[in-house]
Tab-separated table of C-alpha atoms in Angstrom:
chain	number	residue	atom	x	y	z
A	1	UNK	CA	-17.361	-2.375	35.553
A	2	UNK	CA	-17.670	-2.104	31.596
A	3	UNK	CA	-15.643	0.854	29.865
A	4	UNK	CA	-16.945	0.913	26.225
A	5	UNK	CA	-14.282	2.283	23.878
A	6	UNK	CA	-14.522	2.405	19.780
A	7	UNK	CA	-12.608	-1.026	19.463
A	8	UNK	CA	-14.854	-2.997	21.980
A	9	UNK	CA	-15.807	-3.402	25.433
A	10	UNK	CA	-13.132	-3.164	28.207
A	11	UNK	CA	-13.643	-4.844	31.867
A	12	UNK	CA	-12.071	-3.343	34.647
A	13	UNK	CA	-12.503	-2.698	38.763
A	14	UNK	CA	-11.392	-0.269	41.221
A	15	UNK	CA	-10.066	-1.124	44.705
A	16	UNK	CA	-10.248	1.980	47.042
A	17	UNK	CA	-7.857	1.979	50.465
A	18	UNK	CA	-9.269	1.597	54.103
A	19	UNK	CA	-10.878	5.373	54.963
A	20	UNK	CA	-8.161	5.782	56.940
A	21	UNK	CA	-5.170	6.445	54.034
A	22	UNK	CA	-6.138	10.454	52.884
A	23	UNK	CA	-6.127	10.703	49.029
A	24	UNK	CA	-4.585	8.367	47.680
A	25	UNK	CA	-2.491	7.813	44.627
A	26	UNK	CA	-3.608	4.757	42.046
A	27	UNK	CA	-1.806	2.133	40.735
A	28	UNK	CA	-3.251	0.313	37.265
A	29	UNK	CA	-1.934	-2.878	36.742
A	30	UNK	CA	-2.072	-4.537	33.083
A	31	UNK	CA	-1.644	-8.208	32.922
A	32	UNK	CA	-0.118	-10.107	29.318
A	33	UNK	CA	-1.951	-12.966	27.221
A	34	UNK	CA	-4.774	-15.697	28.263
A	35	UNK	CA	-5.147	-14.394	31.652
A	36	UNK	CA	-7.093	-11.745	33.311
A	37	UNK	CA	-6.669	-9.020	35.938
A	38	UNK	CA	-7.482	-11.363	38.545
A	39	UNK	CA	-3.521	-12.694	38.247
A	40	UNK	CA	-2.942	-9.675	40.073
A	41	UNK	CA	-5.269	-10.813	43.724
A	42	UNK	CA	-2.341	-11.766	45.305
A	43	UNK	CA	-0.882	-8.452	45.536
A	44	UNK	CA	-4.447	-6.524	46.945
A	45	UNK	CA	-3.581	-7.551	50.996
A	46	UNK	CA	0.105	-5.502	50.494
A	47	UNK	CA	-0.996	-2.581	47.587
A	48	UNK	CA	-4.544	-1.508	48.722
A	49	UNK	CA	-3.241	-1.179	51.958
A	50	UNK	CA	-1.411	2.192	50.437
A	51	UNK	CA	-2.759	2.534	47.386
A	52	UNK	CA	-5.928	2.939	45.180
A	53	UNK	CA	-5.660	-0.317	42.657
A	54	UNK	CA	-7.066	-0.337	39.239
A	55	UNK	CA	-7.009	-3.432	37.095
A	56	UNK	CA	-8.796	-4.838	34.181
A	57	UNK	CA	-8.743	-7.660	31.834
A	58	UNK	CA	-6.511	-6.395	28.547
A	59	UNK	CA	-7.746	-6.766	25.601
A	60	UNK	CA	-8.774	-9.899	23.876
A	61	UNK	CA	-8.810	-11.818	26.759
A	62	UNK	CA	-10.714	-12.608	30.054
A	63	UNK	CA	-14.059	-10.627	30.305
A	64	UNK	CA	-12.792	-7.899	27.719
A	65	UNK	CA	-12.938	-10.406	24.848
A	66	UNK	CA	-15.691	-10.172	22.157
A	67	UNK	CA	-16.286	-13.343	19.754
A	68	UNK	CA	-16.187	-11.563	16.693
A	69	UNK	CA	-14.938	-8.436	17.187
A	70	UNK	CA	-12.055	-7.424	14.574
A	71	UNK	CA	-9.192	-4.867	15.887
A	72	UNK	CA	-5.690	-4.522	14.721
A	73	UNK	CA	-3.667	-5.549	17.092
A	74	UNK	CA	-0.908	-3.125	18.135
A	75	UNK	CA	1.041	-1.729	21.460
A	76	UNK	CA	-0.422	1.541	21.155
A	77	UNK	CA	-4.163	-0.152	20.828
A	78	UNK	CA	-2.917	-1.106	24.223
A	79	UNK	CA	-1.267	1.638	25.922
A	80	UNK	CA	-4.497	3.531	24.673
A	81	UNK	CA	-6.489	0.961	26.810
A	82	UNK	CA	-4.299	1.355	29.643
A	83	UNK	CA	-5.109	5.403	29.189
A	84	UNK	CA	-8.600	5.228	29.406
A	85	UNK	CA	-8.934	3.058	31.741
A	86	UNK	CA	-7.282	5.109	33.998
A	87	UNK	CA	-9.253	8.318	33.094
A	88	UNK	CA	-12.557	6.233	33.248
A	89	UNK	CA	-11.262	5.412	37.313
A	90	UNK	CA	-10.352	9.475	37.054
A	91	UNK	CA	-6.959	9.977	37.240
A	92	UNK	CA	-4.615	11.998	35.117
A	93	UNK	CA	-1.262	10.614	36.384
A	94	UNK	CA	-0.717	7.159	38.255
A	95	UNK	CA	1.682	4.358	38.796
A	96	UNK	CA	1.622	1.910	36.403
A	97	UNK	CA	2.484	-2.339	36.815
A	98	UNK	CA	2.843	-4.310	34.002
A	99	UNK	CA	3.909	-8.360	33.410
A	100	UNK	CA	4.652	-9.625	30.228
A	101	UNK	CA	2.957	-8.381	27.012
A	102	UNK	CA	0.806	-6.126	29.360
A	103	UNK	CA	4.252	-5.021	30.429
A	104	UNK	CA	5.339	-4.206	26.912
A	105	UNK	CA	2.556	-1.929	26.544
A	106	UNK	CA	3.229	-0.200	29.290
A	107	UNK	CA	6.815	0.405	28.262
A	108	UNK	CA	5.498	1.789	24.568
A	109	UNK	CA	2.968	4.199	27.078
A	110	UNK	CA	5.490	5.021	29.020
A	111	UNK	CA	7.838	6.230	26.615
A	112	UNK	CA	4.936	7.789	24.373
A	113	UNK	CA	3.000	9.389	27.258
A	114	UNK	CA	5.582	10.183	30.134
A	115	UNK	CA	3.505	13.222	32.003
A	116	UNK	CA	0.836	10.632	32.268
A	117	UNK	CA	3.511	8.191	34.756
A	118	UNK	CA	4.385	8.819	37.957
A	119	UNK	CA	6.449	4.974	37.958
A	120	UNK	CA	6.868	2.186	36.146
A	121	UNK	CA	7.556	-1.525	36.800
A	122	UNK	CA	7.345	-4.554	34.728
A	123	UNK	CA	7.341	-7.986	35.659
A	124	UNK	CA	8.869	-11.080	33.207
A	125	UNK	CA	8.815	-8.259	30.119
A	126	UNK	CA	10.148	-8.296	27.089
A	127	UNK	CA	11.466	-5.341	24.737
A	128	UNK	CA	11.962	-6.449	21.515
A	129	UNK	CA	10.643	-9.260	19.903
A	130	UNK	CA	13.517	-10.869	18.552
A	131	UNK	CA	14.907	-11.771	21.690
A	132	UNK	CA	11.408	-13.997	22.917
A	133	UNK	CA	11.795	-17.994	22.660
A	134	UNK	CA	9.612	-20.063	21.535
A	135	UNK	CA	6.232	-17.681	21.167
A	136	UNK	CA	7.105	-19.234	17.529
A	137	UNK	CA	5.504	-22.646	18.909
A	138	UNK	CA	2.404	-21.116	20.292
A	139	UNK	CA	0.974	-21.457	16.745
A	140	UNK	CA	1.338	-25.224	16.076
A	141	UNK	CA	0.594	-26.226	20.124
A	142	UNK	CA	-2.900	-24.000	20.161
A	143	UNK	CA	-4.020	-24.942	16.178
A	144	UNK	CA	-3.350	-28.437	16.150
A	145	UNK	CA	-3.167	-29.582	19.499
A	146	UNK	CA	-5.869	-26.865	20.973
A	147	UNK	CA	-5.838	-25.197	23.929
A	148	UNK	CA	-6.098	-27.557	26.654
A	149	UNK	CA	-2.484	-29.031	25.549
A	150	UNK	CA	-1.149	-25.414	24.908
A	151	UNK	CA	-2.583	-24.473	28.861
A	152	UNK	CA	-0.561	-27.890	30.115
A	153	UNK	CA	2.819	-26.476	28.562
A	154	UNK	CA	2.342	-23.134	29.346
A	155	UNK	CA	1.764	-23.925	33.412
A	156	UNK	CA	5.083	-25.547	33.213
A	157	UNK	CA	6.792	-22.802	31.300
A	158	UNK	CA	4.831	-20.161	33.723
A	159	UNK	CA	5.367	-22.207	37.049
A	160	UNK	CA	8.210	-24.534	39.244
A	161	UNK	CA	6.178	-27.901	39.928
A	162	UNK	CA	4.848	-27.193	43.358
A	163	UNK	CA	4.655	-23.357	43.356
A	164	UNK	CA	1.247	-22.933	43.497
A	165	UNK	CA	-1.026	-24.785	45.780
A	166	UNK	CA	-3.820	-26.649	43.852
A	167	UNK	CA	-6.514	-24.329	43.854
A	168	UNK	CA	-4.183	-21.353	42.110
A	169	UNK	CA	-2.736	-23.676	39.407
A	170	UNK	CA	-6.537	-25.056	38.832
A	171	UNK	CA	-7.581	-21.156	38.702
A	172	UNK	CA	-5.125	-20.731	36.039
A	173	UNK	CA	-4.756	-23.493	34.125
A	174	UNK	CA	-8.828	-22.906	33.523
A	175	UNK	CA	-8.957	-19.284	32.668
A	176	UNK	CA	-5.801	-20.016	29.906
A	177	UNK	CA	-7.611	-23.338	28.454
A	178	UNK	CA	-10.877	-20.917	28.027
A	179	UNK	CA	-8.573	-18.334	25.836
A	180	UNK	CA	-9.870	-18.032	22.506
A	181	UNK	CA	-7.077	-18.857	20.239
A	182	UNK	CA	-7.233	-15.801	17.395
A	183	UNK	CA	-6.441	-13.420	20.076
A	184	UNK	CA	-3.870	-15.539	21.249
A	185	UNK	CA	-1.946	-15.770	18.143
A	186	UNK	CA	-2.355	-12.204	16.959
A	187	UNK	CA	-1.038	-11.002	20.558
A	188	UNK	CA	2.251	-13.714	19.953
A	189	UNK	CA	2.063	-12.068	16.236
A	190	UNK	CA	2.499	-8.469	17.817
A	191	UNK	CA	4.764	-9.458	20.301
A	192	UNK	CA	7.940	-11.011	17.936
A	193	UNK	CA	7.332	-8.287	15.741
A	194	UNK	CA	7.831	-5.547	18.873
A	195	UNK	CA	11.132	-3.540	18.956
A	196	UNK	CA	10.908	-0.538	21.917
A	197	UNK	CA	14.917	-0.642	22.173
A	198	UNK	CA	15.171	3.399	20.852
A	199	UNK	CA	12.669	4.413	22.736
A	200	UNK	CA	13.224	3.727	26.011
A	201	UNK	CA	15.429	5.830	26.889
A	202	UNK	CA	12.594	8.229	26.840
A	203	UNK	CA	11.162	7.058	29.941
A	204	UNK	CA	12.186	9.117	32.906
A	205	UNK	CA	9.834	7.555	35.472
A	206	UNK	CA	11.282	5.820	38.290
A	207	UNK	CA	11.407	2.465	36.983
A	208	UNK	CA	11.373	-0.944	38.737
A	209	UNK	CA	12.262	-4.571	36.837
A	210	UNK	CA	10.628	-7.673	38.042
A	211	UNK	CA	12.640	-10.484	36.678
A	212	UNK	CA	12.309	-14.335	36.974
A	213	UNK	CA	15.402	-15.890	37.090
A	214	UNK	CA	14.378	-19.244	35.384
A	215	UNK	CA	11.876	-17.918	32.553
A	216	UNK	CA	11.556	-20.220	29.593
A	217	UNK	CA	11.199	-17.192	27.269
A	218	UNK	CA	13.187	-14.333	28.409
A	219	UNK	CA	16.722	-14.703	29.479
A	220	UNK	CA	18.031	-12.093	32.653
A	221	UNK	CA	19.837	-10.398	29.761
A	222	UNK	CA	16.618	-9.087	28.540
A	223	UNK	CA	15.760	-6.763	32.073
A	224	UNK	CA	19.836	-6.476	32.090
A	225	UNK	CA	19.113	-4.368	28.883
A	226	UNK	CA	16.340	-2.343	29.602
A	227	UNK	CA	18.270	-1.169	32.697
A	228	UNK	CA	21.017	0.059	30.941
A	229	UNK	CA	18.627	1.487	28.552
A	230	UNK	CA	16.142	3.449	31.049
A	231	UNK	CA	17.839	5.970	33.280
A	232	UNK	CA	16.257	5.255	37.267
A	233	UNK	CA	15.751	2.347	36.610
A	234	UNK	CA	16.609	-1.019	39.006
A	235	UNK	CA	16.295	-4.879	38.824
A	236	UNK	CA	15.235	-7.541	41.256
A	237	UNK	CA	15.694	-10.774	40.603
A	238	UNK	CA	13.498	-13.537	41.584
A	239	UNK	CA	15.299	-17.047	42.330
A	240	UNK	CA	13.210	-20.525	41.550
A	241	UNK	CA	10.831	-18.519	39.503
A	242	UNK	CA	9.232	-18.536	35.769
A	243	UNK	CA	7.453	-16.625	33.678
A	244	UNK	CA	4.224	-16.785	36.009
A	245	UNK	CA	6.710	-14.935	38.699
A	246	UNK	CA	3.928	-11.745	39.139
A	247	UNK	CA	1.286	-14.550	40.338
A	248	UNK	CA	3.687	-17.352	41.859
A	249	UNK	CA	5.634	-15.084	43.935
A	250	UNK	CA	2.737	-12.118	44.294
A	251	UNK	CA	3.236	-10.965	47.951
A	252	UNK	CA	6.998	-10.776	47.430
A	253	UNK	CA	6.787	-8.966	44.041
A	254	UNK	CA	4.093	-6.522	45.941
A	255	UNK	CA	6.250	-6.097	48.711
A	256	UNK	CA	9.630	-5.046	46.597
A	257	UNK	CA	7.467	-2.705	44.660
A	258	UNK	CA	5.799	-1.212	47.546
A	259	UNK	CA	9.553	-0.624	48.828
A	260	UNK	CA	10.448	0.758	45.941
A	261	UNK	CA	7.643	3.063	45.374
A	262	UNK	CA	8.385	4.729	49.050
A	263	UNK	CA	11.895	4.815	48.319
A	264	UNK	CA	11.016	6.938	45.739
A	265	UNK	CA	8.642	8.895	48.048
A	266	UNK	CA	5.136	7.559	46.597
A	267	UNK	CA	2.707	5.910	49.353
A	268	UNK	CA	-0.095	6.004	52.392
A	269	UNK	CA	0.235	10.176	52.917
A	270	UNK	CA	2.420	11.268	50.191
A	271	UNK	CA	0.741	14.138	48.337
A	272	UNK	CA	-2.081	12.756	45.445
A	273	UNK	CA	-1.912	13.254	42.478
A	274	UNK	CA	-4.576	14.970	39.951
């Protein structure tokens, strides 16, 4: 499905529950730079099993990319995409999943538009800018070397050799090496310049970290500081895992947050919301 919005095209699909779960609550999952919402198949056999599940391609990448199209980049841009999406698959309050920059945005949403929540979690995600390595390299590896060499490092800084099986790394490795590279760079851009540190402390959602323990970009001190910073909030750590740890390890990750969400009371029965 297409959701047209005054800054360009959006792409985005809806996966309902078997008949059998009565009304239930949505999740809307928001994925970070030169992927698309597809990352998140792996977790569909454990989610839509208990919950509705909403995901689209952010924007500037995947199918919600326009050659040509000229937006400011900026995390509200992108927690205002998350928002309409979600009222476009007509809900008013939902859970929201995040990884990396798509995490980021949902942290800024979060702490902007907190009746909107009913949970949060965010997978390999970064707070402030200053504390990402290496985004700085992006530049010279996608400009001079082009894509298909900036795709080769970023499997390896995304994935253990061997943690994927073939077709999965092909899948991905293909769908970054097709990223066009303004979009690229102007999300990197965004990203370093990102500081969320005062305001999370605002969010009052139960709140679930997903952290790799082996990411080439954001040391475990980085979810070690957003827990201290957001009250209800709880980390699990990943071993043998990189950046890519939402797609590499995606029935465990769904699996902990399904836990999590019913720990907090949320799943197949509990009462839906608006």
């Amino acid at each position: 499905m297409i959701l047209d919005t005054p800054h360009g095209p959006l792409h985005y699909e809806i996966t309902e529950t078997p008949p059998w779960v009565p009304t239930p609550q949505t999740v809307v999952f928001c994925h970070g730079v030169a992927i698309n919402c597809d990352l998140w198949a792996g977790w569909l056999p454990v989610t839509a099993q208990h919950f509705r599940v909403v995901r689209f391609d952010t924007r500037g990448f995947g199918r919600s990319y326009v050659e040509g199209r000229e937006f400011v980049w900026g995390l509200d841009l992108l927690a205002d995409d998350i928002l309409a999406v979600a009222r476009a698959a007509g809900v008013d309050r939902f859970h929201l999943v995040g990884e990396s920059m798509g995490g980021t945005a949902c942290l800024r949403l979060a702490c902007r538009e907190p009746s909107s929540l009913l949970s949060l979690a965010c997978a390999s995600t970064p707070h402030r800018g200053a504390k990402i390595k290496r985004v700085g390299e992006w530049r010279n590896y996608a400009t001079q070397a082009g894509m298909e060499a900036w795709s080769k490092q970023m499997m390896n800084d995304r994935f253990y050799p061997g943690a994927l099986p073939q077709p999965l790394w092909d899948w991905y490795y293909g769908v970054q090496t097709r990223t066009a590279v303004k979009p690229l760079l102007e999300a990197g851009d965004m990203l370093m310049r990102a500081d969320l540190s005062a305001e999370l402390p605002r969010i009052k959602v139960p709140t679930l970290l997903l952290a790799p323990d082996a990411s080439p970009f954001l040391a475990l001190d980085i979810p070690a500081e957003i827990h201290q910073l957001i009250a209800h909030s709880e980390v699990a750590v990943f071993p043998k895992s990189r950046h890519g740890l939402p797609f590499s390890h995606a029935r465990e990750c769904a699996e902990t947050h399904l836990a999590f969400l019913r720990r907090h009371g949320f799943g197949s029965g509990a009462p839906s919301a608006p």
